[in-house]
CSV table of C-alpha atoms in Angstrom, one decimal:
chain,number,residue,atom,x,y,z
Q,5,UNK,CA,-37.6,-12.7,-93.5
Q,6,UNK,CA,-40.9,-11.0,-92.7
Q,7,UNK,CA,-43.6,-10.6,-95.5
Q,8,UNK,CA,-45.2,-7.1,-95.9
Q,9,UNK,CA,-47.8,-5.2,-97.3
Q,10,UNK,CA,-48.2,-2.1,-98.2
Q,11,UNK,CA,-51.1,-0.9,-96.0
Q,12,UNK,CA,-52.1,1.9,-98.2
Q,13,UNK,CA,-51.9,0.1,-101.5
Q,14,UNK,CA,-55.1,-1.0,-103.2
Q,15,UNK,CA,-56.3,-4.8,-102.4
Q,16,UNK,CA,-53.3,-7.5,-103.1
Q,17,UNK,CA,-53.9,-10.9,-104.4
Q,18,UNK,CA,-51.5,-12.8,-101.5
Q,19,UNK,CA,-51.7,-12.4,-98.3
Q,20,UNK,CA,-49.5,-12.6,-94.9
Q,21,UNK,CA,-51.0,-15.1,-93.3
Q,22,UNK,CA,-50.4,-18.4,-95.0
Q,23,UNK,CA,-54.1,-19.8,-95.7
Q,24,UNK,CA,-53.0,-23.3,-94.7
Q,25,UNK,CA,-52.0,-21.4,-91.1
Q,26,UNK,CA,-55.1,-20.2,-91.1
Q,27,UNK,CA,-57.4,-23.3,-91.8
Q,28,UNK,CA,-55.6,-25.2,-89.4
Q,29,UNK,CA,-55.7,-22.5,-86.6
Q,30,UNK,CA,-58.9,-22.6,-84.1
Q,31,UNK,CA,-58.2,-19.3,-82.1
Q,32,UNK,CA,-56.8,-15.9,-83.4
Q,33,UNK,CA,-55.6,-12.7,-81.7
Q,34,UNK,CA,-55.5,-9.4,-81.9
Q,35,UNK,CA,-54.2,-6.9,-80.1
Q,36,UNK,CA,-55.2,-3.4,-80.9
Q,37,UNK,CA,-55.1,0.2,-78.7
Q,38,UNK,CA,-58.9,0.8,-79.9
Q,39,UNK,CA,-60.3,4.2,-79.4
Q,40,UNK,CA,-64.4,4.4,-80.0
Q,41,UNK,CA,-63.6,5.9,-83.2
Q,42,UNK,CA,-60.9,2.7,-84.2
Q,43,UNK,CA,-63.4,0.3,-83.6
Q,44,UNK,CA,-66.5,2.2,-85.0
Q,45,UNK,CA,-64.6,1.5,-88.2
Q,46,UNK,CA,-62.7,-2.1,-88.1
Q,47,UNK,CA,-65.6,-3.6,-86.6
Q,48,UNK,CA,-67.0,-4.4,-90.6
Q,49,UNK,CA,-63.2,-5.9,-90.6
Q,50,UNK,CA,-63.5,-8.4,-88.0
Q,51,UNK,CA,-67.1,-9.4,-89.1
Q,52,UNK,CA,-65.5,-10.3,-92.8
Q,53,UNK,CA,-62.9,-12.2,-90.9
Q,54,UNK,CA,-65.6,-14.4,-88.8
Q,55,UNK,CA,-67.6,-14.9,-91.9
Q,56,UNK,CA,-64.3,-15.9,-93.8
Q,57,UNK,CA,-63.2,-18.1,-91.2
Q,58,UNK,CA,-66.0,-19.5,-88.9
Q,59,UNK,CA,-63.6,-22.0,-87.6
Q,60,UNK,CA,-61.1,-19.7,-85.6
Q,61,UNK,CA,-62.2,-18.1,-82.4
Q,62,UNK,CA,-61.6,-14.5,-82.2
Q,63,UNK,CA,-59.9,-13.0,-79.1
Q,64,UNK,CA,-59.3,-9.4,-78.3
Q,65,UNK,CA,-56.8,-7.6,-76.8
Q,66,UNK,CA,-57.3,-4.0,-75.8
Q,67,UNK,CA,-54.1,-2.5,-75.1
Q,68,UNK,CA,-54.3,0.8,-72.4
Q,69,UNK,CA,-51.9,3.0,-73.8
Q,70,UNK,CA,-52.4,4.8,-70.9
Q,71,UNK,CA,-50.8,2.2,-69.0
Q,72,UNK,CA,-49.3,3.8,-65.9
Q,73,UNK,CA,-48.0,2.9,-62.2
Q,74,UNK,CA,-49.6,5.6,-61.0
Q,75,UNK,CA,-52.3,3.7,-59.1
Q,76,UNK,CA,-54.8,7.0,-58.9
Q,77,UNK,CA,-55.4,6.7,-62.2
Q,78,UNK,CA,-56.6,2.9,-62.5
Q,79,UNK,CA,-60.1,3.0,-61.3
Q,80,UNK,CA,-60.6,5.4,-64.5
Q,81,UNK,CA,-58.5,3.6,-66.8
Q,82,UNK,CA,-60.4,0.2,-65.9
Q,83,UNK,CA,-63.9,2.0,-67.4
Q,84,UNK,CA,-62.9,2.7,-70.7
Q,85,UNK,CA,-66.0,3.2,-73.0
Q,86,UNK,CA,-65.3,0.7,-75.7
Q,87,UNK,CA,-65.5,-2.2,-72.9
Q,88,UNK,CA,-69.3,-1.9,-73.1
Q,89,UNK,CA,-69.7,-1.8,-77.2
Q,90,UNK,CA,-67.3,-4.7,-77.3
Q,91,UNK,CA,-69.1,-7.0,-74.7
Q,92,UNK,CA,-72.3,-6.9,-76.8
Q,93,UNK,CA,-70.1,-7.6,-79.5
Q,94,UNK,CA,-70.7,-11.8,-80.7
Q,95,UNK,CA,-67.8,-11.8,-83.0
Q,96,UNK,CA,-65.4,-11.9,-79.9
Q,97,UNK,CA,-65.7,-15.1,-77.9
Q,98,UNK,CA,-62.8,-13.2,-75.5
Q,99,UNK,CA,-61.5,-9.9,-74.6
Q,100,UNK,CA,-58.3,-9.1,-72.6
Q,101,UNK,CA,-59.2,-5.6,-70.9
Q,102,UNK,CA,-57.0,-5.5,-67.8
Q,103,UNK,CA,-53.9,-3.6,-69.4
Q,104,UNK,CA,-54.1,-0.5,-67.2
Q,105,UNK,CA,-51.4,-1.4,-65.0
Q,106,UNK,CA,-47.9,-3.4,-65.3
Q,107,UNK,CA,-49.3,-5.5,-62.9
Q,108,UNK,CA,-51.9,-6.6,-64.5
Q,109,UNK,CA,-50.5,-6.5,-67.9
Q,110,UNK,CA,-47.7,-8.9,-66.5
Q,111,UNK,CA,-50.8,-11.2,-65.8
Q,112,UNK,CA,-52.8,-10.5,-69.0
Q,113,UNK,CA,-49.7,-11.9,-70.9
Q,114,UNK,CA,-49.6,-14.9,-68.5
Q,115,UNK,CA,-53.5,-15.6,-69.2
Q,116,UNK,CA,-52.6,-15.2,-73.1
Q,117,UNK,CA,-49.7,-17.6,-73.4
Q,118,UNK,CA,-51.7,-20.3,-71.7
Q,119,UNK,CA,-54.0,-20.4,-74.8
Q,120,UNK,CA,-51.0,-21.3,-76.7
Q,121,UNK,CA,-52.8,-18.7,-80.0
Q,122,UNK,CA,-51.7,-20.3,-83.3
Q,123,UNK,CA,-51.8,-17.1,-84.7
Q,124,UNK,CA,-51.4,-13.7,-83.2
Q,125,UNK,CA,-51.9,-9.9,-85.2
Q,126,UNK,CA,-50.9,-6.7,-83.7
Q,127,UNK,CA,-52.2,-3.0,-85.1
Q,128,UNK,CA,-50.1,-1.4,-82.7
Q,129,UNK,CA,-49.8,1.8,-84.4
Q,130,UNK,CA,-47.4,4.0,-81.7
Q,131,UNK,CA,-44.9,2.1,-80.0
Q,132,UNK,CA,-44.3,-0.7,-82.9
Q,133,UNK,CA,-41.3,-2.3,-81.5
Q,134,UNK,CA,-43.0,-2.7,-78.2
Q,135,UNK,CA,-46.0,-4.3,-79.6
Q,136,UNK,CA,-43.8,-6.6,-82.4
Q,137,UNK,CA,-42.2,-7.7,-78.6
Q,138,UNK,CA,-44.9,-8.0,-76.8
Q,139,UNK,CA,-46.9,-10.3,-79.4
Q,140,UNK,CA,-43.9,-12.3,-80.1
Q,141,UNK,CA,-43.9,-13.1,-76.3
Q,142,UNK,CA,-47.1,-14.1,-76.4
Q,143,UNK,CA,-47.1,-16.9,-78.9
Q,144,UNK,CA,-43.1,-18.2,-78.9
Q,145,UNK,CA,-44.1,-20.8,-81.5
Q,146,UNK,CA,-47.2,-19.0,-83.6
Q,147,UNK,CA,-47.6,-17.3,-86.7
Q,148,UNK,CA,-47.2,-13.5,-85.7
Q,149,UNK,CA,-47.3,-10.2,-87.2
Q,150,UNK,CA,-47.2,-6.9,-86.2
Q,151,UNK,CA,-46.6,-3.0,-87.5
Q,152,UNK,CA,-43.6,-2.3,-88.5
Q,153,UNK,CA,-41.5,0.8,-89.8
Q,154,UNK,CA,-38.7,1.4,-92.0
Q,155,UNK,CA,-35.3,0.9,-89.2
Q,156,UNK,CA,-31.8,2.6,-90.0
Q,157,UNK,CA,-29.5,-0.4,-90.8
Q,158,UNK,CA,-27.5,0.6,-87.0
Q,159,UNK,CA,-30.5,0.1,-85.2
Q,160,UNK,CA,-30.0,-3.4,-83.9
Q,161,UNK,CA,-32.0,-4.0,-81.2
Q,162,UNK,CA,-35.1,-2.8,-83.7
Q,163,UNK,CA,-33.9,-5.3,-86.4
Q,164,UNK,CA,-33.7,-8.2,-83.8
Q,165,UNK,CA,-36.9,-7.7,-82.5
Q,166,UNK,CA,-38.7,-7.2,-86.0
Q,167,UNK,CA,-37.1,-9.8,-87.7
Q,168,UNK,CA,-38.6,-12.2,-85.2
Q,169,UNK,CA,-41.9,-11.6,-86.4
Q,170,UNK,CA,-43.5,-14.2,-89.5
Q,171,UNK,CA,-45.2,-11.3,-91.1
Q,172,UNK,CA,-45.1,-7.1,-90.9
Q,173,UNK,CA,-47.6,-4.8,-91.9
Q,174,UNK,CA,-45.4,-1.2,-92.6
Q,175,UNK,CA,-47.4,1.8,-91.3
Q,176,UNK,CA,-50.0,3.0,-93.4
Q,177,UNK,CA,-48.6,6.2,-95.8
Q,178,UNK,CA,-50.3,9.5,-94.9
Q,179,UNK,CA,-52.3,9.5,-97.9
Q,180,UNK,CA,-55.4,11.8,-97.3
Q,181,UNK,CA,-57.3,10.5,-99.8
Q,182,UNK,CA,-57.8,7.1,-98.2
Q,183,UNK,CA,-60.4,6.9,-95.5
Q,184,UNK,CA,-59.5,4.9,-92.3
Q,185,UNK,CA,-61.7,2.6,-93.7
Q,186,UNK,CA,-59.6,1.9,-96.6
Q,187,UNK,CA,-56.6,1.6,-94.6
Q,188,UNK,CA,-58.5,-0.9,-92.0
Q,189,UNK,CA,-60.2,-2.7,-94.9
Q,190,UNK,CA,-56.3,-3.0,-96.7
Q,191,UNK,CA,-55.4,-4.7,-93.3
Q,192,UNK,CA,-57.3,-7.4,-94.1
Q,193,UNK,CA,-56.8,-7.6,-97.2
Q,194,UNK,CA,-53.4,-7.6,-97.1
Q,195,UNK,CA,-53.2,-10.2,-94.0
Q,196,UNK,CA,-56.1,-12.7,-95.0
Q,197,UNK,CA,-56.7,-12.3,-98.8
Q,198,UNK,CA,-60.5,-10.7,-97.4
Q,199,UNK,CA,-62.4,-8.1,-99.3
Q,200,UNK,CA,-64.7,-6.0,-97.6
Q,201,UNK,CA,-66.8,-4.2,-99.9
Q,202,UNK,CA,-67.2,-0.2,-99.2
Q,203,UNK,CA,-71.2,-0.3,-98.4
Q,204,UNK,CA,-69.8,-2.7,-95.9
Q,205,UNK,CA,-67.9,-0.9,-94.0
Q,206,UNK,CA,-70.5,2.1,-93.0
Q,207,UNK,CA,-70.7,1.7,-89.0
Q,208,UNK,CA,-73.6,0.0,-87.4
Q,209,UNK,CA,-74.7,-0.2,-83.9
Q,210,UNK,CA,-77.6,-2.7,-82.0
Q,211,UNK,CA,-78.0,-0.4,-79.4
Q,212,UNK,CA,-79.7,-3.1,-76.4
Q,213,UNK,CA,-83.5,-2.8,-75.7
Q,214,UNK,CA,-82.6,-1.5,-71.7
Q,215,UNK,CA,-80.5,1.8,-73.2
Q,216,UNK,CA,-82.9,2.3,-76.0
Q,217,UNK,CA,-86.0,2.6,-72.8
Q,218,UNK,CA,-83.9,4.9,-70.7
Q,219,UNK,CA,-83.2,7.5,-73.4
Q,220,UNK,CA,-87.1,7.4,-73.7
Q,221,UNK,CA,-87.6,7.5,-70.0
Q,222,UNK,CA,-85.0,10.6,-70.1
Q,223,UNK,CA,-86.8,12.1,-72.8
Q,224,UNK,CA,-90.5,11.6,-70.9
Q,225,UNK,CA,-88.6,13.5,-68.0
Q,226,UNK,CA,-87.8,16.7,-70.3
Q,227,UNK,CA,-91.6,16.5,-72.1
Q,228,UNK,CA,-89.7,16.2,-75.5
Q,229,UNK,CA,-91.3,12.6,-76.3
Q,230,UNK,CA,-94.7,13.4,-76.0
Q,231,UNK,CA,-94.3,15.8,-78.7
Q,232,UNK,CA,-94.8,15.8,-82.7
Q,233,UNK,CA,-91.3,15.5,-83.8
Q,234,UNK,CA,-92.0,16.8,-86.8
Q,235,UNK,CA,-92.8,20.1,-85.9
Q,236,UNK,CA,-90.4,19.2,-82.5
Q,237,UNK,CA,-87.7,18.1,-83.8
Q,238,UNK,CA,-84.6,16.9,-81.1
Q,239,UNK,CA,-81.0,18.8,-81.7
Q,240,UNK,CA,-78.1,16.9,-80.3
Q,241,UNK,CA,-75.1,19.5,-80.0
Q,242,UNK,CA,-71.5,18.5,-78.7
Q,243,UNK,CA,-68.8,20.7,-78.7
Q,244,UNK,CA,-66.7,18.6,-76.5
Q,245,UNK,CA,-63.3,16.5,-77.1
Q,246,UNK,CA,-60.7,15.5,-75.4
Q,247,UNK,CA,-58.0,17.8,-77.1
Q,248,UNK,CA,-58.9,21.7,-76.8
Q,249,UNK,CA,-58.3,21.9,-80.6
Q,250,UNK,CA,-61.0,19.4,-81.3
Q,251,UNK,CA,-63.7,21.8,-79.1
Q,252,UNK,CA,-65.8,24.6,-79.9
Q,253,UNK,CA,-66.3,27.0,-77.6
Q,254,UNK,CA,-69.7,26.5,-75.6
Q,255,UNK,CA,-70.7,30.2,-76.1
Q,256,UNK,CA,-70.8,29.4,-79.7
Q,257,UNK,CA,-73.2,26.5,-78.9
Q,258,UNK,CA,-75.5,28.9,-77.1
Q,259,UNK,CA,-75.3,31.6,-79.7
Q,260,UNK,CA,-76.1,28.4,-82.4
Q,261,UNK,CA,-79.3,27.1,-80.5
Q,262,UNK,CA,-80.3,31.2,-80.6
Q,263,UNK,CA,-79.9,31.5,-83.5
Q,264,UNK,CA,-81.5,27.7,-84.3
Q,265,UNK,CA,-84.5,28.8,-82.6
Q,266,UNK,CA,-84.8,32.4,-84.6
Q,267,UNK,CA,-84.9,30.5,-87.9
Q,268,UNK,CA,-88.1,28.9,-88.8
Q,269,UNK,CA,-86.9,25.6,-89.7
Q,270,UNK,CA,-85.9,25.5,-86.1
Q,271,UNK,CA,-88.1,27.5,-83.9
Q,272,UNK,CA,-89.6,24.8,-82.7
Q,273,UNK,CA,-86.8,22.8,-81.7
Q,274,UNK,CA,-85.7,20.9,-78.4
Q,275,UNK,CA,-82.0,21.0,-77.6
Q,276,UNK,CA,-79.9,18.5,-75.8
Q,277,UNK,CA,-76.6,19.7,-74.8
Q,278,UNK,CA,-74.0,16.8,-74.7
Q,279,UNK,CA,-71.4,17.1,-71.7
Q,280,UNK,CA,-68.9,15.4,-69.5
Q,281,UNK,CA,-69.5,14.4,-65.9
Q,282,UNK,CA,-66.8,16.2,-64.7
Q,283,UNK,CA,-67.7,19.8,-66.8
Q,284,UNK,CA,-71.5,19.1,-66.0
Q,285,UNK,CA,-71.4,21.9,-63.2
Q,286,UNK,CA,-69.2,24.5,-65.2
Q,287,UNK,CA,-71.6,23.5,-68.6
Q,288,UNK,CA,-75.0,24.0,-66.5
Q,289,UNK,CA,-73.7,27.8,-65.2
Q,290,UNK,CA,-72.9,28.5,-68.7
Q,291,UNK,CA,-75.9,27.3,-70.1
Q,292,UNK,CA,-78.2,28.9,-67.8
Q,293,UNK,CA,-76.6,32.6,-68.3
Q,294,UNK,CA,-77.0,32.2,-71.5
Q,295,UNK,CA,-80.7,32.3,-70.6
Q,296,UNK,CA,-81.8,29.9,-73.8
Q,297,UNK,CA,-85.1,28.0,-73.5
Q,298,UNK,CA,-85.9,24.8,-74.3
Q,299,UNK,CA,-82.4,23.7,-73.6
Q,300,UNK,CA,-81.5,20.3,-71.5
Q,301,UNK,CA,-78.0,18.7,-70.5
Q,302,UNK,CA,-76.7,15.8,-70.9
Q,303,UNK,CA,-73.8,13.1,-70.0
Q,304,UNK,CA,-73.6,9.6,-70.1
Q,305,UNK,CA,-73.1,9.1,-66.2
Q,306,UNK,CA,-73.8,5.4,-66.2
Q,307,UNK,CA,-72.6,3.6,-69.4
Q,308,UNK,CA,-71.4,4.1,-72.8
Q,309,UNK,CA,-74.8,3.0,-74.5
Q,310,UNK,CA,-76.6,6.1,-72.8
Q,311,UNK,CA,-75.1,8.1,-75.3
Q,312,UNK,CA,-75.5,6.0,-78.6
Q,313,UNK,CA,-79.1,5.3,-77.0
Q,314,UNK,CA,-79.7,9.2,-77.2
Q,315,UNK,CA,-78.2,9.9,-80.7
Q,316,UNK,CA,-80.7,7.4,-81.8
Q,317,UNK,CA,-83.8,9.4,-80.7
Q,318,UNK,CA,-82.3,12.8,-81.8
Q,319,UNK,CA,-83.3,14.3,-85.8
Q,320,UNK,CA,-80.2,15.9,-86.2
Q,321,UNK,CA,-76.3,16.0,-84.5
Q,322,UNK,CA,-73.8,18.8,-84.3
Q,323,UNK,CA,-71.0,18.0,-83.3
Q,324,UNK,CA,-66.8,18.7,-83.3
Q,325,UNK,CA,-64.5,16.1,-84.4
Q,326,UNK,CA,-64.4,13.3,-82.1
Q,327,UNK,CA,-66.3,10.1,-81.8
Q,328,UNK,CA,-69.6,10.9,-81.7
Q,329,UNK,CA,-69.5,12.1,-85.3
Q,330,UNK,CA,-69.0,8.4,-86.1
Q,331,UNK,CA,-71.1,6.8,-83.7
Q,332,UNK,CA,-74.1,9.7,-85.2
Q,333,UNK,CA,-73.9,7.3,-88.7
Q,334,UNK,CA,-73.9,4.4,-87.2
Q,335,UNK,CA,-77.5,4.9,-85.2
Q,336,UNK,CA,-78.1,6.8,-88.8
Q,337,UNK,CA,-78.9,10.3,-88.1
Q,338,UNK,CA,-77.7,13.4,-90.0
Q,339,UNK,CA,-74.9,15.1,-88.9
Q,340,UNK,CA,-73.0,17.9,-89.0
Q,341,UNK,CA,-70.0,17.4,-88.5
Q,342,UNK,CA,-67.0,20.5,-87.6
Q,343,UNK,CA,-63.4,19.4,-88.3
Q,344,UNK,CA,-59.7,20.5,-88.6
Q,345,UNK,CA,-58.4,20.3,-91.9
Q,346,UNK,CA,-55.2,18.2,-90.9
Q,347,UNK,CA,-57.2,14.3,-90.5
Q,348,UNK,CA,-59.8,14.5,-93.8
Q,349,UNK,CA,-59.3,10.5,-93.6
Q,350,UNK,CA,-61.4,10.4,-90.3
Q,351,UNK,CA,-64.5,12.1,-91.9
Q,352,UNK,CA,-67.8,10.1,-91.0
Q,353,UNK,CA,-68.2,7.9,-93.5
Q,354,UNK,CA,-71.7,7.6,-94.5
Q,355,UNK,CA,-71.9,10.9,-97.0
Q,356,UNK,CA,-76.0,11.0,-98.2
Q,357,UNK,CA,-76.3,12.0,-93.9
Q,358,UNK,CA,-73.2,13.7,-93.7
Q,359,UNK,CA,-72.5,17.8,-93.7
Q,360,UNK,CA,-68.5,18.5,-92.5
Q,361,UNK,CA,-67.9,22.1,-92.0
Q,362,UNK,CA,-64.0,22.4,-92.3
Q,363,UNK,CA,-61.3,25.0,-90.3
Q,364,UNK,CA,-61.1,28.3,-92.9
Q,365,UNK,CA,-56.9,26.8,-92.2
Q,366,UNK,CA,-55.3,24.1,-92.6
Q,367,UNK,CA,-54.0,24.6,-89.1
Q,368,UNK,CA,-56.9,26.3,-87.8
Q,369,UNK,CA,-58.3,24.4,-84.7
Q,370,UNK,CA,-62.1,24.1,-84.3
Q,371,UNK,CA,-62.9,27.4,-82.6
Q,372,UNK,CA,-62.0,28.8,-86.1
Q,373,UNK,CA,-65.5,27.8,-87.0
Q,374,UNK,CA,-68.2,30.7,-86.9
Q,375,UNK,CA,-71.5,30.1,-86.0
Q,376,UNK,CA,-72.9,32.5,-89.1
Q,377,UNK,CA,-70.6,28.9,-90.9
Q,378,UNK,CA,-72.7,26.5,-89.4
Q,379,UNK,CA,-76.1,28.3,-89.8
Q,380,UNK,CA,-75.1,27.9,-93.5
Q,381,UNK,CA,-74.1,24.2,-93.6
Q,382,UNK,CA,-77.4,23.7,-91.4
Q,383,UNK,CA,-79.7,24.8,-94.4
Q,384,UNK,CA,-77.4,23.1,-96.9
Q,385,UNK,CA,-79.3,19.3,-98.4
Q,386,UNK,CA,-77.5,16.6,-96.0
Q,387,UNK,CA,-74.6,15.0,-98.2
Q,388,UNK,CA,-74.5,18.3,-100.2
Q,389,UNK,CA,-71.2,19.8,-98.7
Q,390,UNK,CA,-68.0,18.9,-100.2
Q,391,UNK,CA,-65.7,16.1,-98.7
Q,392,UNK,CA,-63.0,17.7,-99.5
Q,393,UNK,CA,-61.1,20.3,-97.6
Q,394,UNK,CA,-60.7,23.5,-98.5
Q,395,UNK,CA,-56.9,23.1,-98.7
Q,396,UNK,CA,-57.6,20.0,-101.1
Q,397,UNK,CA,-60.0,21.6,-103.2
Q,398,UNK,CA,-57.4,24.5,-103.6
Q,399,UNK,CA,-54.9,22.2,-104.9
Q,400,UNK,CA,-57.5,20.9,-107.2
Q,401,UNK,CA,-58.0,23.9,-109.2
Q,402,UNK,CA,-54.6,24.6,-109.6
């Protein structure tokens, strides 16, 4: 029988992983499908773990869930952004990162049973039974664990392939009030008996030396570093994501640096416009009618620390719901940050530099937002804004 924990239950005194599997284990790993956003927050996890355990290697797995046989799409998939963080990460002494393909995933595995891992731990969120497989396949004779979720007692094949596993973490319950940080943080609690203390788990980034001197190099271009920033202050807006509900429209970015530059907190202000390479055409027509001043664009063309590299130098981010919002308290700059009502759990965590301006609806998407909202949020105290959504704080008062 599999051992579980409740993932969303407050910090348990056993733990999945037997400690005498763990302190005679030199190698452990996990496999994960980690967005920027995922490992913006676990990262605090896996440092606990290395500082609990300095004996056991850890390995990575970065599972594409992209994963296609289209072969058009692997020369993107192989890029993904969170390589670069992770490589500069010293915590990992290995990453599997060629998962793009059933080709190479068939050799990935191959690669991973010949280190013959004591102990293997998947967070495979979607697809459980696949990853509880997968993992299992990995390690025939180690201690392994994966997500699970409740299985209706005719589902067999679910049941056979679960109760192969030595250990199952359920799904985390869709309890809003826990940040992903709690339910990352209850992971490892839960698995290896660690704590990791809340004012550990705000995000923090090294950004390297050569990033940092290109964003200044970049800014020398536009004339902004030469400037007092203090009466020249640098504006970071994004109003991209991935998902259209997750992006403002770009006319109300223009409107916002208008009206931004008729308020005198403002007036003086330089404004980087963040886009992505293959919008940077469309976004520089736009821009232009909109006839703004003091206005520059920007993408990170070469590598993903062009972007944290710019955050860094910026006094202030504005920015929809998607990774940068995370990544803006990790380089520790105020931000404003414009979400849905539907995922309060993914708020930034770091609230003394945090404004969120919420959707009026709890299904609104992010073009809900007015710009006459923001202005408002913008002359709010950072941290001054409530965390909770609107729909919460209506349930509150009842």
């Amino acid at each position: 029988m599999t051992k579980q924990v409740d993932a969303g239950s407050l910090p348990m005194l056993s733990q999945i992983v037997p400690p005498e599997v763990l302190q005679k284990s030199n190698k452990i790993l996990f496999v994960a499908h980690l967005a920027l956003g995922d490992f913006t927050y676990m990262q605090a996890c896996f440092k606990a773990f290395a500082e609990a355990y300095p004996h056991i290697k850890i390995h990575l797995w970065v599972d594409e869930v992209r994963r296609t046989y289209d072969f058009r799409q692997w020369r993107h998939l192989q890029k993904y952004v969170v390589f670069d963080w992770l490589q500069t990460c010293p915590m990992f002494e290995k990453l599997y990162t060629k998962t793009y393909s059933p080709f190479v995933l068939r050799d990935s595995i191959r690669e991973a049973q010949a280190e013959d891992y004591p102990v293997v731990v998947s967070f495979g969120l979607a697809r459980r039974p696949m990853y509880a497989k997968m993992v299992r396949k990995i390690s025939k004779k180690g201690f392994v664990v994966a997500m699970t979720k409740r299985v209706r007692f005719y589902d067999f094949r679910k049941h056979m392939i679960y109760g192969a596993l030595d250990g199952a973490i359920p799904v985390y319950s869709h309890d809003r009030t826990l940040h992903v940080s709690d339910v990352y943080a209850n992971w490892f609690t839960g698995l290896f008996g660690i704590q990791v203390p809340h004012e550990k788990r705000v995000p923090v980034m090294d950004v390297p030396q050569q990033w940092k001197d290109d964003a200044l190099r970049q800014l020398e271009e536009w004339s902004v570093a030469a400037k007092d920033r203090r009466k020249h202050p640098l504006v970071f807006l994004n109003a991209f994501a991935k998902p259209p509900e997750r992006s403002w429209p770009l006319a109300k970015v223009t409107e916002l640096v208008r009206r931004m530059q008729a308020d005198p907190k403002w007036a003086e202000a330089d404004f980087v416009i963040n886009t992505i390479p293959e919008q940077w055409d469309s976004t520089q027509r736009e821009v232009l009618a909109a006839g703004v001043p003091r206005v520059r664009l920007f993408s990170a063309h070469d590598h993903f620390f062009q972007l944290p590299a710019m955050l860094e130098q910026s006094d202030l981010i504005v920015t929809v719901e998607t990774s940068i919002m995370h990544l803006a308290n990790a380089v520790r700059v105020p931000v404003v940050a414009l979400m849905r009502q539907i995922n309060p759990e993914w708020a930034p965590i770091d609230a003394a530099n945090t404004n969120i301006v919420y959707t009026p609806g709890h299904e609104d998407w992010i073009n809900k937002i007015s710009v006459d909202t923001v202005m408002e949020f913008l002359h709010m105290p950072m941290g001054s804004a409530p965390r909770f959504t609107p729909t919460q704080l209506q349930r509150m008062a009842r």
